[in-house]
Amino acid sequence: MTDDIWTLQRLRDWTCDYLQKNGSATPRLDTDLLLGEVLKLPRLQILMRLEQIVQKEELAAYKGLVKRRAAREPVAYILGRRAFYDLDLRVDKRVLVPRPETETLVDVVLLFLKEPATPEGAVLDLCTGSGAIALAVAKALRARQSERALWATDVSGPALEVAQQNATLLDLQLELRQGDLWDALPQDQRFAVIASNPPYVLHDVIAGLEPDVRAWEPHLALDGGADGLEILRRIAAHAAERLLPGGLLAVELGSPAQGRAMAELLAAHGLQGGKTELITEGPTSLVTVRAPG
Ligand SMILES: C[S@@+](CC[C@H](N)C(=O)[O-])C[C@H]1O[C@@H](n2cnc3c(N)ncnc32)[C@H](O)[C@@H]1O
């Protein structure tokens, strides 16, 4: 990128080409988000001002961001935020970048919470990371004027700092607890809903993931052990005793095969009387099971 005159159109074309050559799977979107960050413009405005000349200082700031993206840093970390559901979440390398697929999990939980037979009681987001699931549910419940405690746990203290920051910025209340899965909770605490997007990537697969993920996102958020089921097995082992009668467990995982394995584990651990569903959404699946009422 030389220091001569750059219109938005020229800069946009150049960056798309450059990011594509450097391995970005979404060069056009990345370009517009980075341009928007520097010029403080929404995407549509960029498209409407393609003849505008970019100022020297803007160009210098923009170059810095493009360099980071070319090194495969996720756009969400560069911007320090990511849209999830109807939230604008703060994110950085302490947490996984929330994925659009996980919004399906939020939909399932919110639908369940609308049903008249849903038990009274708290909602748990186990392995909360940035707080994405818990905060999306909390915001929707606030809009419905429905009062339920929202718990969110993670083994990672740094991740919980991000979740707390998001809760504060969104003015939402979370009961945040740090600890290894169920150990984070008081022994007698049960829930009307337990939602989780835990680590489920097979350990040996991580090294072959795109650098955006492998080199930047916390491996603690990804690594599901040798068969990807290490954490899922431990979730399944105690889910039944943590659910209220008629409560819902909804867990995101990888392949449909992993989903079937999880459904079997849950049945083996006392959730066999419930209704189990396996939903496949893009690269992920979702297992939901209702505890007998
Ligand atoms: C796949 S990320 C999901 C983050 C967030 N829920 C989302 O959907 O964007 C998994 C999270 O589980 C946490 N985690 C990993 N092992 C854990 C454990 N043994 N107990 C509790 N949390 C754990 C990680 O720190 C990470 O924040």
Short mmCIF file of C-alpha atoms and ligand atoms in Angstrom, two decimals:
data_model
loop_
_atom_site.label_atom_id
_atom_site.label_comp_id
_atom_site.label_asym_id
_atom_site.label_seq_id
_atom_site.Cartn_x
_atom_site.Cartn_y
_atom_site.Cartn_z
CA MET A 1 0.00 0.00 0.00
CA THR A 2 1.80 3.15 -1.21
CA ASP A 3 1.27 6.68 0.17
CA ASP A 4 -0.37 8.14 -2.97
CA ILE A 5 -4.07 8.90 -3.33
CA TRP A 6 -6.46 6.18 -2.23
CA THR A 7 -10.18 6.32 -2.77
CA LEU A 8 -12.30 3.99 -0.72
CA GLN A 9 -12.96 1.94 -3.85
CA ARG A 10 -9.28 1.49 -4.59
CA LEU A 11 -8.42 0.74 -0.97
CA ARG A 12 -11.25 -1.73 -0.70
CA ASP A 13 -10.23 -3.61 -3.85
CA TRP A 14 -6.59 -3.67 -2.83
CA THR A 15 -7.34 -4.96 0.68
CA CYS A 16 -9.74 -7.66 -0.49
CA ASP A 17 -7.13 -9.01 -2.82
CA TYR A 18 -4.39 -8.78 -0.16
CA LEU A 19 -6.43 -10.48 2.57
CA GLN A 20 -7.57 -13.20 0.20
CA LYS A 21 -3.95 -13.92 -0.73
CA ASN A 22 -3.17 -14.09 2.97
CA GLY A 23 -5.80 -16.75 3.58
CA SER A 24 -8.88 -14.90 4.80
CA ALA A 25 -12.07 -16.81 4.00
CA THR A 26 -14.12 -13.58 4.14
CA PRO A 27 -11.89 -10.87 2.65
CA ARG A 28 -14.67 -8.48 1.58
CA LEU A 29 -16.45 -8.52 4.92
CA ASP A 30 -13.14 -8.20 6.79
CA THR A 31 -12.18 -5.22 4.62
CA ASP A 32 -15.44 -3.40 5.21
CA LEU A 33 -15.34 -4.03 8.96
CA LEU A 34 -11.76 -2.72 9.22
CA LEU A 35 -12.52 0.28 7.00
CA GLY A 36 -15.62 0.96 9.05
CA GLU A 37 -13.58 0.88 12.25
CA VAL A 38 -11.10 3.47 11.03
CA LEU A 39 -13.60 5.73 9.28
CA LYS A 40 -16.27 5.26 11.98
CA LEU A 41 -18.78 4.31 9.31
CA PRO A 42 -21.34 1.50 9.03
CA ARG A 43 -20.84 -0.88 6.10
CA LEU A 44 -23.62 0.63 4.01
CA GLN A 45 -22.05 4.09 4.25
CA ILE A 46 -18.74 2.74 2.98
CA LEU A 47 -20.49 1.31 -0.05
CA MET A 48 -22.18 4.66 -0.67
CA ARG A 49 -18.94 6.67 -0.49
CA LEU A 50 -16.59 4.69 -2.68
CA GLU A 51 -15.22 7.84 -4.37
CA GLN A 52 -14.23 9.41 -1.01
CA ILE A 53 -10.49 10.00 -0.55
CA VAL A 54 -8.96 8.40 2.51
CA GLN A 55 -6.88 10.78 4.61
CA LYS A 56 -3.21 10.10 5.48
CA GLU A 57 -3.84 9.50 9.19
CA GLU A 58 -6.77 7.22 8.41
CA LEU A 59 -4.60 5.30 5.98
CA ALA A 60 -1.87 4.84 8.59
CA ALA A 61 -4.33 3.54 11.18
CA TYR A 62 -5.96 1.28 8.61
CA LYS A 63 -2.63 -0.22 7.52
CA GLY A 64 -2.04 -1.34 11.11
CA LEU A 65 -5.37 -3.18 11.23
CA VAL A 66 -4.90 -4.82 7.83
CA LYS A 67 -1.45 -6.06 8.91
CA ARG A 68 -3.02 -7.71 11.95
CA ARG A 69 -5.71 -9.37 9.86
CA ALA A 70 -3.11 -10.57 7.33
CA ALA A 71 -1.41 -12.28 10.30
CA ARG A 72 -4.77 -14.09 10.67
CA GLU A 73 -5.85 -12.37 13.90
CA PRO A 74 -9.66 -12.67 13.97
CA VAL A 75 -11.47 -9.46 13.06
CA ALA A 76 -13.38 -9.71 16.35
CA TYR A 77 -10.14 -9.44 18.35
CA ILE A 78 -8.88 -6.57 16.17
CA LEU A 79 -12.11 -4.63 16.72
CA GLY A 80 -12.46 -5.87 20.31
CA ARG A 81 -16.10 -6.76 19.78
CA ARG A 82 -18.44 -9.19 18.11
CA ALA A 83 -22.16 -9.17 17.37
CA PHE A 84 -23.98 -12.13 18.92
CA TYR A 85 -27.75 -12.45 18.92
CA ASP A 86 -28.86 -8.88 19.63
CA LEU A 87 -25.76 -8.05 21.66
CA ASP A 88 -22.55 -6.22 20.90
CA LEU A 89 -20.06 -8.20 23.00
CA ARG A 90 -16.56 -7.19 24.01
CA VAL A 91 -14.13 -9.96 23.06
CA ASP A 92 -10.39 -10.47 23.11
CA LYS A 93 -8.03 -13.40 23.13
CA ARG A 94 -9.11 -14.39 26.65
CA VAL A 95 -12.33 -15.81 25.13
CA LEU A 96 -13.56 -17.75 22.14
CA VAL A 97 -15.17 -15.56 19.49
CA PRO A 98 -18.90 -16.35 19.81
CA ARG A 99 -20.14 -18.13 16.67
CA PRO A 100 -23.43 -17.59 14.82
CA GLU A 101 -24.26 -21.32 15.18
CA THR A 102 -24.47 -20.85 18.94
CA GLU A 103 -27.40 -18.47 18.44
CA THR A 104 -29.49 -21.60 17.74
CA LEU A 105 -28.81 -22.72 21.30
CA VAL A 106 -30.12 -19.39 22.58
CA ASP A 107 -33.25 -19.77 20.41
CA VAL A 108 -33.90 -23.24 21.84
CA VAL A 109 -33.53 -21.99 25.42
CA LEU A 110 -35.76 -18.96 24.88
CA LEU A 111 -38.46 -21.08 23.25
CA PHE A 112 -38.38 -23.50 26.16
CA LEU A 113 -38.63 -20.66 28.66
CA LYS A 114 -41.84 -19.52 26.96
CA GLU A 115 -43.59 -22.86 27.50
CA PRO A 116 -46.19 -22.81 30.29
CA ALA A 117 -44.88 -26.10 31.78
CA THR A 118 -41.30 -24.84 32.19
CA PRO A 119 -40.24 -25.17 35.83
CA GLU A 120 -39.53 -22.08 37.89
CA GLY A 121 -35.83 -21.72 38.62
CA ALA A 122 -32.51 -20.45 37.45
CA VAL A 123 -30.74 -20.78 34.10
CA LEU A 124 -27.12 -21.93 33.84
CA ASP A 125 -24.63 -21.23 31.07
CA LEU A 126 -21.90 -23.81 31.74
CA CYS A 127 -18.57 -22.84 30.06
CA THR A 128 -19.69 -19.26 29.44
CA GLY A 129 -16.56 -17.67 27.89
CA SER A 130 -17.52 -14.11 26.96
CA GLY A 131 -20.93 -14.65 28.61
CA ALA A 132 -22.57 -14.79 25.18
CA ILE A 133 -25.30 -17.36 25.88
CA ALA A 134 -26.13 -16.20 29.40
CA LEU A 135 -26.29 -12.55 28.38
CA ALA A 136 -28.45 -13.16 25.30
CA VAL A 137 -30.90 -15.11 27.45
CA ALA A 138 -30.78 -12.52 30.24
CA LYS A 139 -31.50 -9.70 27.83
CA ALA A 140 -34.46 -11.51 26.28
CA LEU A 141 -35.88 -12.35 29.71
CA ARG A 142 -35.58 -8.73 30.77
CA ALA A 143 -37.54 -7.70 27.66
CA ARG A 144 -40.20 -10.27 28.62
CA GLN A 145 -40.18 -8.95 32.20
CA SER A 146 -39.50 -12.50 33.30
CA GLU A 147 -37.43 -12.87 36.45
CA ARG A 148 -34.96 -15.74 36.63
CA ALA A 149 -31.44 -15.87 38.03
CA LEU A 150 -28.82 -16.33 35.33
CA TRP A 151 -25.74 -18.29 36.37
CA ALA A 152 -22.60 -18.50 34.23
CA THR A 153 -19.48 -20.52 34.98
CA ASP A 154 -16.07 -21.07 33.46
CA VAL A 155 -12.81 -22.62 34.59
CA SER A 156 -10.94 -19.64 33.16
CA GLY A 157 -10.63 -16.57 35.38
CA PRO A 158 -9.61 -14.34 32.45
CA ALA A 159 -12.71 -15.44 30.50
CA LEU A 160 -14.91 -14.59 33.47
CA GLU A 161 -13.40 -11.10 33.57
CA VAL A 162 -14.62 -10.61 30.00
CA ALA A 163 -18.07 -12.01 30.88
CA GLN A 164 -18.29 -9.61 33.83
CA GLN A 165 -17.25 -6.69 31.64
CA ASN A 166 -19.97 -7.58 29.14
CA ALA A 167 -22.59 -7.95 31.87
CA THR A 168 -21.66 -4.53 33.26
CA LEU A 169 -21.74 -2.84 29.85
CA LEU A 170 -25.13 -4.39 29.08
CA ASP A 171 -26.43 -3.65 32.58
CA LEU A 172 -27.38 -7.31 33.05
CA GLN A 173 -26.98 -9.36 36.19
CA LEU A 174 -25.05 -12.67 36.10
CA GLU A 175 -24.11 -15.01 38.94
CA LEU A 176 -20.57 -15.71 37.78
CA ARG A 177 -18.65 -18.61 39.29
CA GLN A 178 -15.19 -19.91 38.46
CA GLY A 179 -14.45 -23.63 38.57
CA ASP A 180 -14.09 -26.93 36.78
CA LEU A 181 -17.54 -27.72 35.32
CA TRP A 182 -19.98 -28.70 38.12
CA ASP A 183 -17.42 -27.93 40.85
CA ALA A 184 -18.08 -24.23 40.25
CA LEU A 185 -21.58 -24.56 41.72
CA PRO A 186 -23.00 -24.94 45.24
CA GLN A 187 -23.78 -28.64 45.78
CA ASP A 188 -27.55 -28.28 46.03
CA GLN A 189 -28.04 -25.77 43.19
CA ARG A 190 -30.38 -27.03 40.45
CA PHE A 191 -31.58 -25.37 37.29
CA ALA A 192 -34.63 -25.09 35.07
CA VAL A 193 -32.27 -24.82 32.10
CA ILE A 194 -28.66 -25.78 31.60
CA ALA A 195 -27.14 -24.52 28.33
CA SER A 196 -23.59 -25.20 27.32
CA ASN A 197 -21.22 -24.74 24.42
CA PRO A 198 -18.26 -26.64 25.86
CA PRO A 199 -14.91 -27.52 24.25
CA TYR A 200 -15.50 -30.44 21.87
CA VAL A 201 -12.79 -30.32 19.20
CA LEU A 202 -10.68 -33.48 18.99
CA HIS A 203 -7.25 -32.71 20.41
CA ASP A 204 -5.35 -33.82 17.29
CA VAL A 205 -7.64 -31.84 14.99
CA ILE A 206 -6.69 -28.49 16.59
CA ALA A 207 -3.24 -28.38 14.94
CA GLY A 208 -4.95 -28.57 11.51
CA LEU A 209 -7.51 -25.81 12.10
CA GLU A 210 -7.28 -22.48 10.28
CA PRO A 211 -4.63 -20.20 11.83
CA ASP A 212 -7.37 -17.69 12.77
CA VAL A 213 -8.56 -20.27 15.30
CA ARG A 214 -5.47 -22.34 16.06
CA ALA A 215 -3.05 -19.48 16.58
CA TRP A 216 -5.36 -16.97 18.25
CA GLU A 217 -8.26 -18.50 20.15
CA PRO A 218 -7.74 -20.09 23.58
CA HIS A 219 -7.13 -23.84 23.23
CA LEU A 220 -8.87 -24.28 26.58
CA ALA A 221 -12.06 -23.23 24.78
CA LEU A 222 -11.57 -25.79 22.00
CA ASP A 223 -9.85 -28.89 23.30
CA GLY A 224 -12.26 -31.75 23.96
CA GLY A 225 -9.50 -34.33 24.48
CA ALA A 226 -8.54 -37.34 22.36
CA ASP A 227 -12.07 -38.11 21.10
CA GLY A 228 -13.59 -34.66 21.65
CA LEU A 229 -15.89 -36.09 24.32
CA GLU A 230 -13.78 -35.54 27.44
CA ILE A 231 -15.73 -32.53 28.73
CA LEU A 232 -19.06 -33.78 27.29
CA ARG A 233 -18.67 -37.02 29.27
CA ARG A 234 -18.21 -35.04 32.49
CA ILE A 235 -21.19 -32.84 31.69
CA ALA A 236 -23.35 -35.92 31.02
CA ALA A 237 -22.25 -37.59 34.26
CA HIS A 238 -23.93 -34.97 36.49
CA ALA A 239 -26.51 -33.19 34.35
CA ALA A 240 -29.48 -35.20 35.66
CA GLU A 241 -28.80 -34.30 39.27
CA ARG A 242 -28.45 -30.59 38.38
CA LEU A 243 -31.74 -30.29 36.48
CA LEU A 244 -35.07 -29.53 38.09
CA PRO A 245 -37.91 -31.91 37.14
CA GLY A 246 -39.07 -30.95 33.65
CA GLY A 247 -35.91 -28.92 33.09
CA LEU A 248 -33.96 -28.66 29.84
CA LEU A 249 -30.35 -29.44 29.04
CA ALA A 250 -29.14 -28.02 25.71
CA VAL A 251 -25.56 -28.70 24.63
CA GLU A 252 -23.76 -27.63 21.48
CA LEU A 253 -21.22 -30.05 20.04
CA GLY A 254 -19.52 -30.89 16.77
CA SER A 255 -20.60 -33.65 14.42
CA PRO A 256 -23.95 -35.46 14.51
CA ALA A 257 -21.93 -38.56 15.56
CA GLN A 258 -20.73 -36.66 18.62
CA GLY A 259 -24.36 -35.66 19.22
CA ARG A 260 -25.49 -39.28 19.15
CA ALA A 261 -22.67 -40.23 21.53
CA MET A 262 -23.76 -37.46 23.90
CA ALA A 263 -27.42 -38.54 23.78
CA GLU A 264 -26.32 -42.08 24.73
CA LEU A 265 -24.17 -40.77 27.57
CA LEU A 266 -27.07 -38.71 28.90
CA ALA A 267 -29.39 -41.71 28.75
CA ALA A 268 -26.80 -43.80 30.60
CA HIS A 269 -26.71 -41.15 33.32
CA GLY A 270 -30.40 -40.98 34.13
CA LEU A 271 -31.84 -38.75 31.41
CA GLN A 272 -33.27 -41.68 29.46
CA GLY A 273 -36.89 -40.84 30.34
CA GLY A 274 -36.67 -37.41 28.73
CA LYS A 275 -37.22 -36.41 25.17
CA THR A 276 -33.90 -36.12 23.35
CA GLU A 277 -33.48 -34.13 20.16
CA LEU A 278 -30.49 -33.74 17.87
CA ILE A 279 -30.44 -30.60 15.75
CA THR A 280 -27.73 -30.15 13.13
CA GLU A 281 -26.87 -26.57 12.23
CA GLY A 282 -23.96 -25.86 9.86
CA PRO A 283 -20.76 -27.23 11.32
CA THR A 284 -22.27 -27.95 14.73
CA SER A 285 -24.99 -30.02 16.34
CA LEU A 286 -27.16 -29.47 19.36
CA VAL A 287 -28.43 -32.09 21.78
CA THR A 288 -31.41 -31.16 23.91
CA VAL A 289 -32.93 -33.36 26.54
CA ARG A 290 -35.78 -32.71 28.94
CA ALA A 291 -35.60 -34.15 32.41
CA PRO A 292 -38.66 -36.21 33.30
CA GLY A 293 -41.25 -33.93 34.97
C1 LIG B 1 -16.31 -23.29 23.21
S1 LIG B 1 -16.00 -22.08 24.47
C2 LIG B 1 -17.64 -21.39 24.61
C3 LIG B 1 -17.70 -19.97 25.10
C4 LIG B 1 -19.11 -19.35 24.99
N1 LIG B 1 -20.08 -20.12 25.74
C5 LIG B 1 -19.54 -19.24 23.55
O1 LIG B 1 -20.43 -20.00 23.12
O2 LIG B 1 -19.01 -18.39 22.83
C6 LIG B 1 -15.83 -23.11 25.87
C7 LIG B 1 -15.52 -22.44 27.22
O3 LIG B 1 -15.38 -23.51 28.18
C8 LIG B 1 -14.39 -23.16 29.13
N2 LIG B 1 -13.91 -24.40 29.74
C9 LIG B 1 -13.00 -25.28 29.27
N3 LIG B 1 -12.84 -26.30 30.12
C10 LIG B 1 -13.67 -26.07 31.16
C11 LIG B 1 -13.95 -26.77 32.38
N4 LIG B 1 -13.33 -27.92 32.67
N5 LIG B 1 -14.85 -26.25 33.23
C12 LIG B 1 -15.47 -25.07 32.93
N6 LIG B 1 -15.24 -24.35 31.81
C13 LIG B 1 -14.36 -24.85 30.93
C14 LIG B 1 -13.36 -22.39 28.33
O4 LIG B 1 -12.60 -21.57 29.16
C15 LIG B 1 -14.26 -21.62 27.33
O5 LIG B 1 -14.55 -20.34 27.81
#
